[in-house]
XYZ file of C-alpha atoms in Angstrom:
464
model
C 37.419 124.170 -68.883
C 34.120 122.310 -68.741
C 33.837 118.736 -67.583
C 33.965 116.206 -70.393
C 30.830 114.054 -70.508
C 31.535 110.706 -72.133
C 29.182 108.412 -73.964
C 28.784 106.137 -70.931
C 27.897 109.115 -68.691
C 24.829 109.996 -70.784
C 23.345 106.478 -70.872
C 21.897 104.430 -68.046
C 23.340 101.064 -67.064
C 20.511 99.078 -68.641
C 20.752 101.100 -71.887
C 24.489 100.481 -72.096
C 24.088 96.755 -71.413
C 21.252 96.516 -73.956
C 23.358 98.358 -76.541
C 26.371 96.164 -75.870
C 24.328 92.968 -75.994
C 22.537 94.056 -79.185
C 25.827 94.939 -80.842
C 27.356 91.581 -79.953
C 24.291 89.700 -81.202
C 24.233 91.747 -84.428
C 27.891 90.926 -85.062
C 27.242 87.248 -84.366
C 24.248 87.239 -86.715
C 26.304 88.934 -89.418
C 29.101 86.412 -88.986
C 26.593 83.554 -89.104
C 25.048 84.940 -92.308
C 28.454 85.299 -93.972
C 29.456 81.775 -92.969
C 26.114 80.419 -94.183
C 26.377 82.096 -97.586
C 29.983 80.992 -97.984
C 29.085 77.433 -96.980
C 26.334 77.378 -99.619
C 28.835 78.610 -102.189
C 31.318 75.876 -101.237
C 28.603 73.228 -101.438
C 27.508 74.535 -104.854
C 31.115 74.450 -106.096
C 31.556 70.879 -104.885
C 28.311 69.880 -106.592
C 29.484 71.569 -109.792
C 32.802 69.712 -109.611
C 31.015 66.392 -109.185
C 28.731 67.210 -112.112
C 31.662 68.121 -114.398
C 33.534 64.996 -113.324
C 30.456 62.866 -114.005
C 30.054 64.364 -117.515
C 33.690 63.579 -118.348
C 33.363 60.111 -116.842
C 30.518 59.182 -119.157
C 32.583 60.202 -122.206
C 35.612 58.326 -120.835
C 33.445 55.207 -120.690
C 32.517 55.657 -124.368
C 36.176 56.177 -125.322
C 37.229 53.105 -123.368
C 34.685 51.005 -125.259
C 35.426 52.535 -128.689
C 31.989 54.142 -128.949
C 33.024 57.806 -129.033
C 32.576 59.431 -132.428
C 33.938 62.741 -133.588
C 30.865 64.493 -132.225
C 29.869 63.557 -128.695
C 26.248 63.450 -127.670
C 25.412 66.437 -125.453
C 24.329 65.782 -121.893
C 21.361 67.360 -120.175
C 23.307 70.471 -119.133
C 25.333 70.833 -122.340
C 28.703 70.788 -120.594
C 31.688 71.226 -122.954
C 33.672 67.975 -123.292
C 36.711 67.112 -125.471
C 38.678 63.928 -126.079
C 42.398 64.587 -126.768
C 44.876 61.921 -128.002
C 48.453 61.629 -126.707
C 49.644 64.041 -129.432
C 47.278 66.793 -128.245
C 44.809 66.515 -131.126
C 41.108 66.795 -130.425
C 39.470 63.567 -131.547
C 35.978 64.042 -130.177
C 34.002 67.007 -128.789
C 30.514 68.111 -127.911
C 28.732 70.191 -130.594
C 29.649 73.506 -128.926
C 33.344 72.585 -128.921
C 33.502 71.035 -132.418
C 36.410 72.336 -134.492
C 38.073 74.116 -131.560
C 41.523 73.347 -130.153
C 41.946 71.637 -126.805
C 40.466 73.586 -123.914
C 43.489 72.754 -121.682
C 46.957 71.222 -121.848
C 47.469 69.834 -118.327
C 47.190 66.120 -117.719
C 46.957 63.987 -114.561
C 50.293 63.023 -113.075
C 50.858 59.331 -112.446
C 49.643 57.486 -110.507
C 46.637 59.819 -110.447
C 44.009 59.355 -113.145
C 42.250 62.693 -112.630
C 43.250 66.344 -112.205
C 41.324 69.598 -111.716
C 42.289 73.199 -112.529
C 40.762 76.593 -113.146
C 41.190 77.877 -116.699
C 40.453 81.483 -117.574
C 40.012 82.659 -121.149
C 41.099 80.445 -123.999
C 38.664 78.572 -126.212
C 35.988 78.293 -123.513
C 35.227 81.963 -122.773
C 37.548 84.930 -122.750
C 35.563 86.771 -120.045
C 34.983 83.952 -117.593
C 36.896 81.289 -115.744
C 35.989 77.606 -115.966
C 36.693 74.646 -113.772
C 38.257 71.930 -115.969
C 38.535 68.240 -115.041
C 41.041 66.065 -116.921
C 40.557 62.253 -116.834
C 42.898 59.738 -118.451
C 41.601 56.720 -120.356
C 43.451 54.005 -122.328
C 42.628 53.837 -126.033
C 44.429 52.552 -129.182
C 47.652 51.829 -127.338
C 47.993 55.160 -125.614
C 46.743 57.374 -122.802
C 44.017 59.696 -124.012
C 42.623 62.618 -121.980
C 38.987 63.552 -121.546
C 38.434 67.228 -120.632
C 35.135 68.395 -119.180
C 34.384 71.937 -118.012
C 31.805 74.265 -116.500
C 31.846 78.010 -115.771
C 32.754 78.928 -112.188
C 29.868 80.505 -110.356
C 30.451 83.704 -108.387
C 29.091 84.068 -104.870
C 25.567 84.986 -105.688
C 23.224 84.294 -102.802
C 19.508 84.301 -103.554
C 17.837 87.605 -102.778
C 15.215 85.869 -100.665
C 17.933 84.237 -98.538
C 19.765 87.543 -98.015
C 16.520 89.313 -97.115
C 15.563 86.538 -94.713
C 18.953 86.640 -93.020
C 18.814 90.428 -92.689
C 15.296 90.459 -91.273
C 16.023 87.531 -88.960
C 19.235 89.147 -87.676
C 17.393 92.408 -86.995
C 14.587 90.630 -85.139
C 16.970 88.518 -83.065
C 19.095 91.578 -82.226
C 16.065 93.611 -81.182
C 14.623 90.749 -79.127
C 17.892 90.079 -77.307
C 18.494 93.791 -76.641
C 14.946 94.229 -75.329
C 15.234 91.125 -73.168
C 18.597 92.244 -71.793
C 17.200 95.694 -70.973
C 14.180 94.225 -69.157
C 16.336 91.681 -67.307
C 18.765 94.368 -66.142
C 15.867 96.608 -65.158
C 14.369 93.843 -63.014
C 17.786 92.999 -61.556
C 18.321 96.656 -60.620
C 14.958 97.060 -58.889
C 16.557 96.343 -55.473
C 19.199 98.970 -56.258
C 16.479 101.521 -56.959
C 14.812 100.565 -53.682
C 18.136 100.992 -51.866
C 18.676 104.392 -53.481
C 15.138 105.543 -52.608
C 15.571 104.417 -49.021
C 18.928 106.204 -48.802
C 17.281 109.397 -50.041
C 14.640 109.033 -47.338
C 17.294 108.343 -44.726
C 19.308 111.400 -45.767
C 16.183 113.528 -45.593
C 14.665 112.215 -42.373
C 16.023 109.484 -40.109
C 19.490 107.940 -39.910
C 18.042 105.075 -37.874
C 16.334 103.537 -40.910
C 18.019 100.860 -43.009
C 17.851 99.877 -46.664
C 15.961 96.687 -47.654
C 18.102 93.578 -48.060
C 16.975 91.250 -50.917
C 16.314 87.648 -49.936
C 18.211 86.282 -52.938
C 21.921 85.975 -52.324
C 24.125 87.893 -54.708
C 25.982 91.124 -55.333
C 22.983 93.347 -54.548
C 22.342 91.433 -51.303
C 25.966 92.040 -50.309
C 25.679 95.691 -51.358
C 22.619 96.203 -49.167
C 24.364 94.592 -46.206
C 27.431 96.792 -46.748
C 25.237 99.907 -46.948
C 23.449 98.971 -43.729
C 26.774 98.289 -42.032
C 28.019 101.693 -43.190
C 24.849 103.323 -41.864
C 25.332 101.544 -38.534
C 28.885 102.831 -38.315
C 27.798 106.320 -39.385
C 25.026 106.427 -36.795
C 27.418 105.134 -34.137
C 30.025 107.758 -35.048
C 27.451 110.559 -35.091
C 26.085 109.450 -31.732
C 29.611 109.269 -30.368
C 30.294 112.733 -31.764
C 27.123 114.136 -30.200
C 27.986 112.521 -26.873
C 31.559 113.738 -27.121
C 30.416 117.293 -27.887
C 27.983 117.228 -24.998
C 30.566 115.858 -22.562
C 33.234 118.261 -23.768
C 30.874 121.198 -23.355
C 30.024 120.002 -19.866
C 33.687 119.603 -18.914
C 34.623 123.023 -20.309
C 31.680 124.701 -18.597
C 32.898 123.789 -15.100
C 36.239 125.684 -15.133
C 34.731 128.514 -17.166
C 31.903 128.888 -14.640
C 34.383 128.851 -11.775
C 36.510 131.562 -13.400
C 33.447 133.654 -14.176
C 32.126 133.373 -10.635
C 35.455 134.377 -9.103
C 35.875 137.349 -11.439
C 32.276 138.548 -10.896
C 32.683 138.353 -7.111
C 35.848 140.412 -7.362
C 34.123 143.026 -9.516
C 31.079 143.254 -7.219
C 33.172 143.710 -4.087
C 36.586 145.000 -5.141
C 37.382 146.281 -1.650
C 36.758 142.907 -0.076
C 38.601 140.881 -2.786
C 42.141 139.732 -2.247
C 44.154 139.183 -5.431
C 46.376 136.705 -3.626
C 43.342 134.486 -3.040
C 41.631 135.012 -6.396
C 44.752 134.552 -8.525
C 45.620 130.965 -7.517
C 41.956 129.900 -7.782
C 41.603 131.375 -11.280
C 44.974 129.970 -12.306
C 43.908 126.493 -11.149
C 40.731 126.710 -13.241
C 42.747 127.948 -16.222
C 45.165 125.049 -15.862
C 42.246 122.621 -15.851
C 40.769 124.370 -18.890
C 44.128 124.202 -20.666
C 44.465 120.491 -19.840
C 41.016 119.722 -21.274
C 41.763 121.698 -24.451
C 45.086 119.882 -24.836
C 43.401 116.494 -24.413
C 40.724 117.380 -26.955
C 43.375 118.490 -29.449
C 45.305 115.246 -28.920
C 42.153 113.162 -29.485
C 41.335 115.109 -32.650
C 44.815 114.431 -34.040
C 44.600 110.743 -33.149
C 41.127 110.440 -34.705
C 42.296 111.795 -38.059
C 45.483 109.726 -37.979
C 47.875 112.665 -38.000
C 51.375 111.475 -39.046
C 54.173 111.361 -36.502
C 57.873 110.640 -36.425
C 58.837 107.038 -35.729
C 62.224 106.111 -34.261
C 63.701 103.254 -32.218
C 63.065 103.920 -28.509
C 64.175 102.047 -25.414
C 60.900 101.640 -23.520
C 62.638 101.312 -20.133
C 64.603 104.528 -20.634
C 61.451 106.325 -21.802
C 59.591 105.302 -18.628
C 62.582 106.278 -16.466
C 62.706 109.712 -18.110
C 59.001 110.268 -17.410
C 59.504 109.260 -13.769
C 62.405 111.694 -13.383
C 60.333 114.552 -14.844
C 57.469 114.284 -12.338
C 56.921 114.680 -8.611
C 55.326 111.414 -7.502
C 52.658 111.709 -4.810
C 52.800 107.985 -4.157
C 55.642 105.549 -3.699
C 56.801 104.234 -7.095
C 58.566 100.868 -7.396
C 60.005 100.256 -10.887
C 61.669 97.297 -12.578
C 62.770 98.435 -16.031
C 64.555 95.875 -18.175
C 67.126 97.388 -20.588
C 67.166 96.834 -24.332
C 63.391 96.601 -24.790
C 63.281 98.640 -28.020
C 60.089 99.722 -29.777
C 59.558 101.927 -32.802
C 57.364 104.939 -32.207
C 56.891 108.624 -31.552
C 58.727 109.756 -28.417
C 56.225 112.496 -27.525
C 53.114 110.360 -27.956
C 54.530 107.345 -26.139
C 55.677 109.662 -23.365
C 52.126 111.005 -23.146
C 50.842 107.420 -22.911
C 53.190 106.603 -20.013
C 52.304 109.880 -18.256
C 48.575 109.167 -18.519
C 49.025 105.684 -17.062
C 51.121 107.055 -14.195
C 48.601 109.836 -13.512
C 45.760 107.327 -13.369
C 47.718 104.931 -11.125
C 48.758 107.674 -8.673
C 45.213 109.038 -8.597
C 43.779 105.695 -7.457
C 46.672 104.114 -5.529
C 46.512 103.901 -1.767
C 50.278 103.954 -1.150
C 52.289 102.370 -3.982
C 52.510 102.252 -7.777
C 54.534 99.455 -9.365
C 56.026 99.631 -12.866
C 57.654 96.885 -14.901
C 59.122 96.887 -18.410
C 59.968 93.483 -19.869
C 60.284 91.500 -23.055
C 57.953 88.595 -23.943
C 57.769 85.979 -26.672
C 55.265 86.683 -29.482
C 51.831 85.062 -29.113
C 50.761 82.485 -31.662
C 48.615 83.640 -34.584
C 49.070 87.414 -34.113
C 51.065 88.885 -37.045
C 51.510 92.237 -35.268
C 53.939 90.772 -32.743
C 55.997 88.422 -34.883
C 59.217 90.119 -33.762
C 58.330 89.866 -30.067
C 56.568 91.887 -27.383
C 57.557 94.918 -25.365
C 55.411 95.007 -22.214
C 54.798 97.835 -19.751
C 52.830 96.846 -16.647
C 51.393 99.504 -14.310
C 49.871 98.280 -11.023
C 48.390 100.323 -8.191
C 47.212 99.156 -4.789
C 43.892 100.967 -4.925
C 40.344 99.662 -4.989
C 40.688 98.183 -8.468
C 38.186 98.017 -11.329
C 35.365 95.499 -11.633
C 35.635 93.088 -14.544
C 32.440 94.351 -16.217
C 33.663 97.964 -16.056
C 37.156 97.527 -17.490
C 36.203 98.621 -20.998
C 34.161 101.560 -19.762
C 37.244 103.377 -18.486
C 38.550 103.597 -22.055
C 35.484 105.520 -23.187
C 35.815 109.280 -23.322
C 34.660 111.359 -20.331
C 33.941 108.226 -18.302
C 34.358 108.217 -14.507
C 33.510 105.135 -12.485
C 33.538 107.013 -9.161
C 30.792 109.606 -9.581
C 31.322 110.950 -6.084
C 34.924 111.915 -6.888
C 35.652 115.601 -7.290
C 36.221 116.705 -10.844
C 39.395 118.472 -9.870
C 40.744 115.221 -8.434
C 39.311 112.786 -10.937
C 40.199 114.573 -14.149
C 38.025 114.910 -17.254
C 38.144 111.215 -18.137
C 40.277 111.512 -21.292
C 43.641 110.159 -20.122
C 42.965 106.446 -20.584
C 41.126 106.828 -23.957
C 44.106 108.853 -25.232
C 46.518 106.209 -23.935
C 44.659 103.383 -25.680
C 44.477 105.286 -29.000
C 48.221 105.986 -28.856
C 48.893 102.295 -28.190
C 46.684 101.188 -31.086
C 48.246 103.769 -33.446
C 51.605 102.097 -32.694
C 50.259 98.632 -33.476
C 49.857 97.652 -29.824
C 47.159 97.109 -27.201
C 46.277 98.550 -23.792
C 44.101 96.411 -21.530
C 43.254 95.806 -17.879
C 43.990 92.308 -16.578
C 43.281 90.446 -13.343
C 45.362 91.235 -10.276
C 45.202 90.304 -6.569
C 44.600 93.950 -5.653
C 44.255 97.317 -7.374
C 44.108 97.952 -11.121
C 46.671 96.300 -13.407
C 47.172 97.969 -16.803
C 49.109 96.053 -19.471
C 50.603 97.841 -22.481
C 51.890 95.595 -25.292
C 53.869 97.008 -28.236
C 55.712 95.257 -31.093
C 59.442 94.961 -30.523
C 61.588 96.819 -33.035
C 64.210 94.897 -35.004
C 66.390 97.993 -35.114
C 68.966 98.563 -32.353
């Protein structure tokens, strides 16, 4: 099935905004025109009502002063008027209504002296409706009623007004839509510049950055976010290139050693002793296997591979790792019971092993271990339930303060004169820190009177 392309996908942002703005303005203009025409109609109706009332009022004055004859003088607009006595007989009427029965039968209800109704058909006009005003006046000992009427006008706006409203609405809509399109186009100029610069960066140099507008706003923030993303991307790519280079260098050493030993054996098979070659090749293979295992562990940690989490007693975990190894240095441990964390047993075991390997590699005689519980620090939500602490201290030469973060970078060795076979590939401590951070903890180096003092902090588990 083909991809569905919607209306918004075929139009640019400025076209869609211009269309939306023009539509809204057109609807507003239409509503304004309708309200204007209706308001004119209401005003005309009110004027007509006042005119009809005024015509009846003049006749009521004549009736009140006994001056109304059987035929009433017509007014300027020839409105139909009738004078009806209390018995419903027409006593006076305008020439057009002479000889006709009463145009209406309703009368004002006391205490009102005037009433208004619409009357359709009857003696006035069978095809039209009239507005009729009834006014009471006292005459010859009774209440007489003066009826005056006028035909109701339909909503009939002048053609010139309708044409003017239509043309004006169209002009206003077009002007607003054009202005909105130009305004959006100008507002999006920095976005076009950012896009063009990104195209150039993708094609040539990742070190370039997109222009940041001086005016504060969404586009300014977008440009800053893009530049921050490019910084992170360049940093990650540089780290990847450095990592690939270092990994290749580390792998080349054992591979070269194996190749050299095998080639020597092939060139002089009579002089080669398998009992000498085998252990040397096996040692290089073990180093190669260790590097490959470390690289695989780092790759899994980088992508955030899921792992099983369970409550673990940190002291028991450290004790189990100590029992499984052959220490080359004296190990003094103080492992408090009941310090429970939640994590992956294999990964945390790898973390402890890496710390022990590093401590034994640099210790002169003794490695000290301590597992304890600490109160949570203020303002750190990660450790609200408390702290599980593992401290690893060796009595070696120690690490200078300005080099403490360098040891957590991959393939880093502070002692360049150290043999590679003794010093390791420089991945143990970076792996340990990543495991600690993946469990919500930290791994740092703190001050100590002698040697290097590593401090692992993990959140305490609330589970037993």
